[in-house]
PDB file of C-alpha atoms in Angstrom:
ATOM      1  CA  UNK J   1       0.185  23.157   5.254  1.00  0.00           C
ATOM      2  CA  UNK J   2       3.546  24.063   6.217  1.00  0.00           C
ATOM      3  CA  UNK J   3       3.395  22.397   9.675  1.00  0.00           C
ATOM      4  CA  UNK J   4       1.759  19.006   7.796  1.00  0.00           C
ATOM      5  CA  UNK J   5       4.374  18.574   5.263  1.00  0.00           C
ATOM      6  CA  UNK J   6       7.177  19.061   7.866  1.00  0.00           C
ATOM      7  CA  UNK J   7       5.714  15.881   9.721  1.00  0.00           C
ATOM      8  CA  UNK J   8       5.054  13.921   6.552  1.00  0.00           C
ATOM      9  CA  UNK J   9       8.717  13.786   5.840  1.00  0.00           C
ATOM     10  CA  UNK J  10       9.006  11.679   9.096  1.00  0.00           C
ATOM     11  CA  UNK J  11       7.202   8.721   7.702  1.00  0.00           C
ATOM     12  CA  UNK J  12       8.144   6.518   5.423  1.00  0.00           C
ATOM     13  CA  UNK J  13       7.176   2.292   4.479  1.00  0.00           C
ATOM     14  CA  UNK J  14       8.225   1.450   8.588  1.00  0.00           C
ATOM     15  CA  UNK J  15       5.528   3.468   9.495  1.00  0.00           C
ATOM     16  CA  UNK J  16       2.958   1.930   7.030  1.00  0.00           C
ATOM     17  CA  UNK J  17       3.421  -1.417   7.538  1.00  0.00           C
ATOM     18  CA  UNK J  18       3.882  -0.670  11.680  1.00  0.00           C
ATOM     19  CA  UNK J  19       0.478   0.956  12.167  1.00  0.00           C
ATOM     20  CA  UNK J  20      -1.041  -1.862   9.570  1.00  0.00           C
ATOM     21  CA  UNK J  21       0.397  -4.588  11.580  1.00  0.00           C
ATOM     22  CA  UNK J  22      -1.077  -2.992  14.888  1.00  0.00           C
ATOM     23  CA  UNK J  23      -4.320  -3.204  13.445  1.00  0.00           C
ATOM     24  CA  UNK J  24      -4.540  -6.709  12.234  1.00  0.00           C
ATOM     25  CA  UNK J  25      -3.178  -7.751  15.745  1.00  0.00           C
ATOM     26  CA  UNK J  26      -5.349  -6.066  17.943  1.00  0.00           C
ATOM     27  CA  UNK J  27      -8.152  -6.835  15.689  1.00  0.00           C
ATOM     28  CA  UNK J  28      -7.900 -10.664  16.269  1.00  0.00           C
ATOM     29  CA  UNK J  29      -6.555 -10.139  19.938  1.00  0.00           C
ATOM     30  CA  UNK J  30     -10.117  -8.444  20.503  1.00  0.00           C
ATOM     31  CA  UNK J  31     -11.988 -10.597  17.959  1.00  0.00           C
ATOM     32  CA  UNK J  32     -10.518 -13.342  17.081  1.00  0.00           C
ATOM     33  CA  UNK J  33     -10.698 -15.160  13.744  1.00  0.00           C
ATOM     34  CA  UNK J  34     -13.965 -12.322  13.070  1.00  0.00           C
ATOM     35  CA  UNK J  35     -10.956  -9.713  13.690  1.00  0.00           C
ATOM     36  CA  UNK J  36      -8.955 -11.692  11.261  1.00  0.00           C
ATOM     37  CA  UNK J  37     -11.837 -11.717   8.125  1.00  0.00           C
ATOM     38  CA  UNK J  38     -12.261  -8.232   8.670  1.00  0.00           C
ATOM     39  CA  UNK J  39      -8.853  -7.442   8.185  1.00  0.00           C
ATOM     40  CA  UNK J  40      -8.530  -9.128   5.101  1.00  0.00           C
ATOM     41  CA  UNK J  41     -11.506  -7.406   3.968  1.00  0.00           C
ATOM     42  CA  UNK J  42     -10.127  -3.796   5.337  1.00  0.00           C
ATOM     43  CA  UNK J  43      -6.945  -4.978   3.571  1.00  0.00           C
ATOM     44  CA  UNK J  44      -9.011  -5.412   0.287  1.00  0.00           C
ATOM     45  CA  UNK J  45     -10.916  -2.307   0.528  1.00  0.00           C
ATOM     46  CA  UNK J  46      -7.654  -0.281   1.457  1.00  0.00           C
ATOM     47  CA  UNK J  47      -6.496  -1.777  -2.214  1.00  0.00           C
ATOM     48  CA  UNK J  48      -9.588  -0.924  -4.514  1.00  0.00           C
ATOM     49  CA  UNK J  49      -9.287   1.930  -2.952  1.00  0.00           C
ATOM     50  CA  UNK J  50      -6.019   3.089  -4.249  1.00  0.00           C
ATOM     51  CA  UNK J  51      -6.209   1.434  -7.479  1.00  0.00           C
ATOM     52  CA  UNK J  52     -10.075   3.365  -8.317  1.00  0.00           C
ATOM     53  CA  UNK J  53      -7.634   6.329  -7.816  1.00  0.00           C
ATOM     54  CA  UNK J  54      -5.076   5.336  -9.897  1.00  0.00           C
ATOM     55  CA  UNK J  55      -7.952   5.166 -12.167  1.00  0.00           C
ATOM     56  CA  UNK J  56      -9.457   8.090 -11.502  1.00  0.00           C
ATOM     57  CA  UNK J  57      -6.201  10.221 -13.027  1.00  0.00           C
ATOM     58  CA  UNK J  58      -5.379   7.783 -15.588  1.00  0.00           C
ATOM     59  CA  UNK J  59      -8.962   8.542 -16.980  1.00  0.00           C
ATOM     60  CA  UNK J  60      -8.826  12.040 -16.408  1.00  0.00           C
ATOM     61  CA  UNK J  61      -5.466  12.278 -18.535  1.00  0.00           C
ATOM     62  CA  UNK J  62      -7.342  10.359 -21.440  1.00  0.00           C
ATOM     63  CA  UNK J  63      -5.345   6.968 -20.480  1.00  0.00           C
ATOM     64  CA  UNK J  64      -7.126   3.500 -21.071  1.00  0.00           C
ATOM     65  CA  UNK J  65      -6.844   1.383 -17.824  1.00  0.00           C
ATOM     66  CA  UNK J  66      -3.984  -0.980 -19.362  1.00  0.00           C
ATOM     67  CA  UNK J  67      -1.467  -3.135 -17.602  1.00  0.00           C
ATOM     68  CA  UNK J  68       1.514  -0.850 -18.408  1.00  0.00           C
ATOM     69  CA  UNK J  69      -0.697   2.416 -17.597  1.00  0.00           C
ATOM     70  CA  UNK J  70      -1.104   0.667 -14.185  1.00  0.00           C
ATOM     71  CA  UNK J  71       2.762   1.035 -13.742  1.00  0.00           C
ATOM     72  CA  UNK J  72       2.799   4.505 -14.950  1.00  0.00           C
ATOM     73  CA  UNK J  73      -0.033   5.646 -12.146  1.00  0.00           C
ATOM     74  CA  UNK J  74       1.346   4.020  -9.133  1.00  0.00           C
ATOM     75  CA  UNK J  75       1.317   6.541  -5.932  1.00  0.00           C
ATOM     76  CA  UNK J  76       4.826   5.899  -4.516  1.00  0.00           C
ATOM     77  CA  UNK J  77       8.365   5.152  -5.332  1.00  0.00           C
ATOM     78  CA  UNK J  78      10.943   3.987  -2.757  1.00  0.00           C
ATOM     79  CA  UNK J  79      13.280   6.813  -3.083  1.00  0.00           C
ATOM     80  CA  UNK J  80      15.193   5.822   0.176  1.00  0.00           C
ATOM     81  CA  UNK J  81      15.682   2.083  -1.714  1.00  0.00           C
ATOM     82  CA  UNK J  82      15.005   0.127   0.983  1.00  0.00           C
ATOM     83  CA  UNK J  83      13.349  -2.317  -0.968  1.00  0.00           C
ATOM     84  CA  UNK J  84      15.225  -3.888  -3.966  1.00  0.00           C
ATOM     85  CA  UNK J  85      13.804  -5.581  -6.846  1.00  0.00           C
ATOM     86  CA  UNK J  86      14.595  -7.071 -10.206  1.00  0.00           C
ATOM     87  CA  UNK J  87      13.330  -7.463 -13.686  1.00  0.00           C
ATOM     88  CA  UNK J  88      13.111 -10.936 -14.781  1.00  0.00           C
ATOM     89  CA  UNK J  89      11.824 -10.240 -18.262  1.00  0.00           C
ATOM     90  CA  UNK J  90      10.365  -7.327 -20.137  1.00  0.00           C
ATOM     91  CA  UNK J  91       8.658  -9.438 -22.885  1.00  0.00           C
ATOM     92  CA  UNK J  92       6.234 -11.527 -23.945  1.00  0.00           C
ATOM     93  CA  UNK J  93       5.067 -10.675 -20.133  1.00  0.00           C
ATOM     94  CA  UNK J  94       6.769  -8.433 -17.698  1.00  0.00           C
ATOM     95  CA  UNK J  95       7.815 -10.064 -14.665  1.00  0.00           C
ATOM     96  CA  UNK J  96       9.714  -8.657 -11.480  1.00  0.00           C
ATOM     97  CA  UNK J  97      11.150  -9.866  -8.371  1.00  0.00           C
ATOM     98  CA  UNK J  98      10.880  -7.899  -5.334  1.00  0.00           C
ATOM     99  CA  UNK J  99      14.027  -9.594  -3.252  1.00  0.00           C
ATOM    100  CA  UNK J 100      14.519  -7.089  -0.278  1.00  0.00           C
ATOM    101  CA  UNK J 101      10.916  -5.592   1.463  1.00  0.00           C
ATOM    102  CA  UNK J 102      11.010  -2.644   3.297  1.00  0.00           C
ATOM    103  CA  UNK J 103       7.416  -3.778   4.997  1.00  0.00           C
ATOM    104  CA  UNK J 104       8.530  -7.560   5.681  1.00  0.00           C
ATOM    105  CA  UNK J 105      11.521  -5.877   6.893  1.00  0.00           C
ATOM    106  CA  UNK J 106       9.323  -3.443   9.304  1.00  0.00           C
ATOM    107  CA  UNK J 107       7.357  -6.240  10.668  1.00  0.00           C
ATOM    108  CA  UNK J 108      10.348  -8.464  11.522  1.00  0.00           C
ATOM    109  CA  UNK J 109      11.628  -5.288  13.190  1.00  0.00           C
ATOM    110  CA  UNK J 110       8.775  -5.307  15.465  1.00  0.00           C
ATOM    111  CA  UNK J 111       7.653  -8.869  15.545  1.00  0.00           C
ATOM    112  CA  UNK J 112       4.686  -8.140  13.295  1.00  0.00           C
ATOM    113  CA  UNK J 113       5.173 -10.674  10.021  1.00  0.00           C
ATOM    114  CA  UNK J 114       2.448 -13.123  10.955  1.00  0.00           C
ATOM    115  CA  UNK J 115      -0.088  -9.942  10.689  1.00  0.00           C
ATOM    116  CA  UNK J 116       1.850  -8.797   7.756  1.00  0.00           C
ATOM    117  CA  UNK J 117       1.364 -11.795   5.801  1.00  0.00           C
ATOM    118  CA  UNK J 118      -2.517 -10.910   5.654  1.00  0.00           C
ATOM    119  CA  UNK J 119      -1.028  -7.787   3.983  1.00  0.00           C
ATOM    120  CA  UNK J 120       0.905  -9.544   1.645  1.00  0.00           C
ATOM    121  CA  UNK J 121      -1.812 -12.354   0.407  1.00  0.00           C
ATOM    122  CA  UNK J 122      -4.372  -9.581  -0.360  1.00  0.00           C
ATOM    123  CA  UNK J 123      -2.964  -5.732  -1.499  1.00  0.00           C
ATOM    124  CA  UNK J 124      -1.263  -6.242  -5.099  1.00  0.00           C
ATOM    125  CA  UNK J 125      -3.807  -8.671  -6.962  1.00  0.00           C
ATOM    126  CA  UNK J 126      -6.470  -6.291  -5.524  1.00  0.00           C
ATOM    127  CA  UNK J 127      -4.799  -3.128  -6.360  1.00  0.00           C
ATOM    128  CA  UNK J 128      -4.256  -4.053  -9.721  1.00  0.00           C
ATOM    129  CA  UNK J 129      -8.422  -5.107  -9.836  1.00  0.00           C
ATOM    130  CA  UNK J 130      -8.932  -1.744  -8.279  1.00  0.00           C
ATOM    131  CA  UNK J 131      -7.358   0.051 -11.418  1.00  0.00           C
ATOM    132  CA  UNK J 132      -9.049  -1.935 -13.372  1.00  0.00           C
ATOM    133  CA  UNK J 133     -11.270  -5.021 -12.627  1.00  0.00           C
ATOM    134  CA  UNK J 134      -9.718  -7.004 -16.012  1.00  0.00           C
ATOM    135  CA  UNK J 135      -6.607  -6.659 -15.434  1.00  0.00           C
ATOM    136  CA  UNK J 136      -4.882  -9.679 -13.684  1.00  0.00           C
ATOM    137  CA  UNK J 137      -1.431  -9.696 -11.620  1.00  0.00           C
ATOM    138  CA  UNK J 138      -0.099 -13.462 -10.998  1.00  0.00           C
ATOM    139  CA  UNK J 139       2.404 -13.747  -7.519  1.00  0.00           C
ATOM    140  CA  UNK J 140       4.359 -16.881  -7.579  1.00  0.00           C
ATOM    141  CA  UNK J 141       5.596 -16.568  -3.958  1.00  0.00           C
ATOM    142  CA  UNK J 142       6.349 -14.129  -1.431  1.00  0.00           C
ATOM    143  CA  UNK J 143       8.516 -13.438   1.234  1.00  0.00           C
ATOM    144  CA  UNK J 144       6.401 -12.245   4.053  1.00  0.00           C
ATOM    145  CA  UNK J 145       4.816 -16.136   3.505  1.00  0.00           C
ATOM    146  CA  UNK J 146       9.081 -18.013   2.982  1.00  0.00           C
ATOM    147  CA  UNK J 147       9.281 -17.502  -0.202  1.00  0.00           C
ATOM    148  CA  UNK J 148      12.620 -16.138  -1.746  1.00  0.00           C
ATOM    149  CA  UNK J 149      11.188 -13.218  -3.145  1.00  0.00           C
ATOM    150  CA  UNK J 150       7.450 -11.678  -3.947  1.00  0.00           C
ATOM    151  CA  UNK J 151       7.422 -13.152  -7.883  1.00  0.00           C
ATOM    152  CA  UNK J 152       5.003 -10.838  -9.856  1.00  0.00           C
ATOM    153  CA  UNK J 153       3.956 -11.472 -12.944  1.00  0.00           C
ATOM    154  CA  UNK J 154       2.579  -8.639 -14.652  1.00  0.00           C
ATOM    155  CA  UNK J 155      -0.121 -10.098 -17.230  1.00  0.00           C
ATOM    156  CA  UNK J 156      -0.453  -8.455 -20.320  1.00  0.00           C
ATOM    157  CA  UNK J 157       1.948  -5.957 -19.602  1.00  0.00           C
ATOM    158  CA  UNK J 158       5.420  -5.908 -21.525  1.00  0.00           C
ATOM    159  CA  UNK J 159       7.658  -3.762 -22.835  1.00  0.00           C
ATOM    160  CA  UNK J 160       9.705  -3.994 -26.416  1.00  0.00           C
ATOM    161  CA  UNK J 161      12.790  -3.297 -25.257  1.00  0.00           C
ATOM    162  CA  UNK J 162      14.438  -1.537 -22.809  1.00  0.00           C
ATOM    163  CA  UNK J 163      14.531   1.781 -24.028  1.00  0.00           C
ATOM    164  CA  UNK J 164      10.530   0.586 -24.053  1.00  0.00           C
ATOM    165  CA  UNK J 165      10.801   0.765 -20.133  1.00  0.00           C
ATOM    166  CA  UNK J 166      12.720   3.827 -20.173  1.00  0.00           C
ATOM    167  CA  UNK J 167      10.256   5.552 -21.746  1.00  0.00           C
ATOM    168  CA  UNK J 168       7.445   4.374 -19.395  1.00  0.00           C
ATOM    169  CA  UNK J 169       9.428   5.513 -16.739  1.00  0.00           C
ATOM    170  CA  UNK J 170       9.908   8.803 -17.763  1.00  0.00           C
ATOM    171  CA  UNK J 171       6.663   8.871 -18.499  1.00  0.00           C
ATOM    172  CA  UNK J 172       5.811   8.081 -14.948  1.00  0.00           C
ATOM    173  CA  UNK J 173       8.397  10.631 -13.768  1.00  0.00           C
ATOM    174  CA  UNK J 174       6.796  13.300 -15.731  1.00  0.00           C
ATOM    175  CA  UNK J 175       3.561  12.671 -13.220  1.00  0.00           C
ATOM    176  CA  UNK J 176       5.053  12.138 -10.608  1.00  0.00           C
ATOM    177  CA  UNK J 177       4.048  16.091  -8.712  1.00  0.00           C
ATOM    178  CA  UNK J 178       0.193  15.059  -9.349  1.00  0.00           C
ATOM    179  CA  UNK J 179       0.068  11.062  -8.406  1.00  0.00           C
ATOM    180  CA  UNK J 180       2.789  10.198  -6.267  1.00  0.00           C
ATOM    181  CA  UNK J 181       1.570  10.614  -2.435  1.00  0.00           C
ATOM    182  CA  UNK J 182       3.770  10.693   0.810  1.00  0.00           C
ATOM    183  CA  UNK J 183       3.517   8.157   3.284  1.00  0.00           C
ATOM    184  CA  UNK J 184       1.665  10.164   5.847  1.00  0.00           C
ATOM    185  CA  UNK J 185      -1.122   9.925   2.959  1.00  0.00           C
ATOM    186  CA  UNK J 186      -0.491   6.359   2.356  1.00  0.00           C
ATOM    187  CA  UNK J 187      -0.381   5.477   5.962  1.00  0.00           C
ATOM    188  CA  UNK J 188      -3.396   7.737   7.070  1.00  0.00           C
ATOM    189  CA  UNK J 189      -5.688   5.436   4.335  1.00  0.00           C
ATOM    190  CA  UNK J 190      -4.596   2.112   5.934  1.00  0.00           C
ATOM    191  CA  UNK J 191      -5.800   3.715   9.012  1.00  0.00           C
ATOM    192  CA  UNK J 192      -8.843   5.330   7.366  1.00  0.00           C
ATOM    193  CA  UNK J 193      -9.907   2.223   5.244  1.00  0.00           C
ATOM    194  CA  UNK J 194      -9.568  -0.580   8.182  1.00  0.00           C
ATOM    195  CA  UNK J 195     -10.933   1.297  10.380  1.00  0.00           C
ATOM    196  CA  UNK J 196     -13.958   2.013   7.995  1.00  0.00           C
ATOM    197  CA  UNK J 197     -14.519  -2.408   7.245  1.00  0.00           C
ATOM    198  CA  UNK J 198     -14.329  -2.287  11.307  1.00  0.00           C
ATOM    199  CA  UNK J 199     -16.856  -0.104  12.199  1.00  0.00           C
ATOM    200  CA  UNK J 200     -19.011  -2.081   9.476  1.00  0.00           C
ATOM    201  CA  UNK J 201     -18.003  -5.317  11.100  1.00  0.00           C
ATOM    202  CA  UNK J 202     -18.327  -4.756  14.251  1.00  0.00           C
ATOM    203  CA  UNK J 203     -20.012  -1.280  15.029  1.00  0.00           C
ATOM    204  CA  UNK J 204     -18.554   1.889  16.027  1.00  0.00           C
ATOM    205  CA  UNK J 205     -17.891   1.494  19.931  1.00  0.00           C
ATOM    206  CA  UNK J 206     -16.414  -2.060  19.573  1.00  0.00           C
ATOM    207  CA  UNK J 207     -14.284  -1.649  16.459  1.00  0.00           C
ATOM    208  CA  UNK J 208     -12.614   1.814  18.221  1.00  0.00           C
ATOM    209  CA  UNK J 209     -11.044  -0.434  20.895  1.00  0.00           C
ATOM    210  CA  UNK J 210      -8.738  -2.228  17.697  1.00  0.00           C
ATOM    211  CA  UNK J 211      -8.303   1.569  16.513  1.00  0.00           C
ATOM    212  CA  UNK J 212      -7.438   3.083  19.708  1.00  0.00           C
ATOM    213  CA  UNK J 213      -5.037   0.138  21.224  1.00  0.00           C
ATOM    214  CA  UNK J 214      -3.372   0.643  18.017  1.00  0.00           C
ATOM    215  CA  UNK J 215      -3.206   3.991  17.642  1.00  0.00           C
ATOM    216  CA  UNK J 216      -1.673   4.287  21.267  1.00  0.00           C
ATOM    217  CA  UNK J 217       0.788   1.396  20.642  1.00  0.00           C
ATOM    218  CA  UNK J 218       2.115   3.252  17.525  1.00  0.00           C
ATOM    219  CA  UNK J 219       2.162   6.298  19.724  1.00  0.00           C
ATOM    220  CA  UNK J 220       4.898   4.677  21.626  1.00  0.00           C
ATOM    221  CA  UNK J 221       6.864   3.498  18.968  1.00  0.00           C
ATOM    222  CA  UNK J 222       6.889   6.970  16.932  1.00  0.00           C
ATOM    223  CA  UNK J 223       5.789   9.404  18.991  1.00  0.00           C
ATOM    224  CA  UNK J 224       2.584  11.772  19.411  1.00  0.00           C
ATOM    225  CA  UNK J 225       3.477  14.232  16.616  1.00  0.00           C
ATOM    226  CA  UNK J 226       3.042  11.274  14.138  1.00  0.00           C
ATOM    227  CA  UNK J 227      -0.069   9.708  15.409  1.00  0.00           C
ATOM    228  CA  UNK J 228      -1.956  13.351  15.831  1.00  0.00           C
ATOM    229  CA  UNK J 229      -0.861  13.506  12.051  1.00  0.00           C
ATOM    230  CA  UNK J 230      -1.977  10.139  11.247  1.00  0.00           C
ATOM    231  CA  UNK J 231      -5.405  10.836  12.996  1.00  0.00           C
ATOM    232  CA  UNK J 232      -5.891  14.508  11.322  1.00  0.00           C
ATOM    233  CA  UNK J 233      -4.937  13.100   7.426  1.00  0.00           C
ATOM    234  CA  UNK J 234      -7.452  10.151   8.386  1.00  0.00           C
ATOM    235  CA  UNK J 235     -10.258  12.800   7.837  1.00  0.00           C
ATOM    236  CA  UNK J 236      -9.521  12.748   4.272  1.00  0.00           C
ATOM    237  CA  UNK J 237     -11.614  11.584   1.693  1.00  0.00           C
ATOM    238  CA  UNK J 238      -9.451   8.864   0.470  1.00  0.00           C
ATOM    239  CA  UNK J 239     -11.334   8.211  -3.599  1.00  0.00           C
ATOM    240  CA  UNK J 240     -10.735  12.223  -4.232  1.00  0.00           C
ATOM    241  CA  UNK J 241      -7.983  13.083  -6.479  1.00  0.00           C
TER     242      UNK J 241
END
């Protein structure tokens, strides 16, 4: 335990979006627009998948699966603030603009945005159907595709004022030791769930050359402490809370 939170603190959203981006590009290097579908559908799968366990602890705490409970329940907060976002209105709807992205940021870093976008198009709307399949989130535009910012629009959520959002924030921080999870966690899913739509896509011995090209390309970008971690926290179940 010791040994695997001392390596967790080396990741962060770089190596998220990195080891997603590696995927999605040596899965349509290999298989082409086939590699591309099945990313999208790993990418969708790797979203239900977190939301069902935002879910999962909202229910167990006696919370109904509501718009603002889905902001209380999120898994991470960027407490390095290398993303930056702002609130555009708190009522009738609540509405935020995320202006600065630490992932679009990590893929420009390492020439990754086109794979990125696929990322982009498909995670939020799905993780908010994942919590809870009638809830809706509306995106206006985002940056990984040229837009100016990722424009959210939270439906049905909203907040009274802003002591309202205070509240729900502290509410969130008071939870925050039994949902939020590290990015070794995070990162270990992507790697779990894509790799989990490949093998259905294309069958075990196939979809392991996307895994292992990747896995050995992010090797040599952050080193073999971090992918041994990445592969070991891949064993987890990833809908257990």
């Amino acid at each position: 335990m010791i040994m695997r939170e001392k390596v967790a603190e080396k990741f962060y959203i770089e190596d998220h979006a990195v080891l997603y981006g590696l995927l999605v590009k040596n899965a349509i290097e290999i298989f082409g627009e086939a590699g591309k579908e099945s990313s999208k559908n790993g990418t969708i799968l790797y979203a239900k998948e977190r939301g069902i366990r935002m879910a999962m602890r909202a229910l167990a705490d006696g919370q109904e699966l509501t718009p603002n409970n889905y902001m209380i329940y999120g898994e991470w907060i960027d407490y390095k603030k290398v993303s930056k976002a702002e609130i555009k209105s708190i009522s009738p709807e609540y509405r935020t603009n995320s202006l600065v992205c630490g992932w679009c940021d990590a893929w420009k870093k390492h020439d990754l945005m086109e794979y990125g976008k696929i990322y982009c198009t498909w995670i939020d709307k799905n993780l908010v159907k994942g919590f809870n399949s009638n809830n809706e989130l509306e995106i206006d535009s985002i940056l990984s595709h040229g837009g100016e910012c990722c424009a959210f629009h939270w439906v049905g959520a909203k907040f009274n004022d802003m002591e309202d959002l205070k509240k729900m924030r502290e509410v969130k921080s008071s939870k925050a030791y039994y949902v939020l999870k590290d990015f070794l966690y995070h990162t270990a899913h992507v790697l779990s769930a894509m790799s989990r739509q490949y093998f259905m896509d294309f069958g075990v011995a196939e979809a392991n050359k996307i895994i292992e090209k990747s896995l050995k390309e992010y090797e040599e970008k952050f080193g073999v402490e971090k992918k041994e971690a990445l592969v070991e926290e891949g064993k987890l179940n990833f809908l257990a809370i």
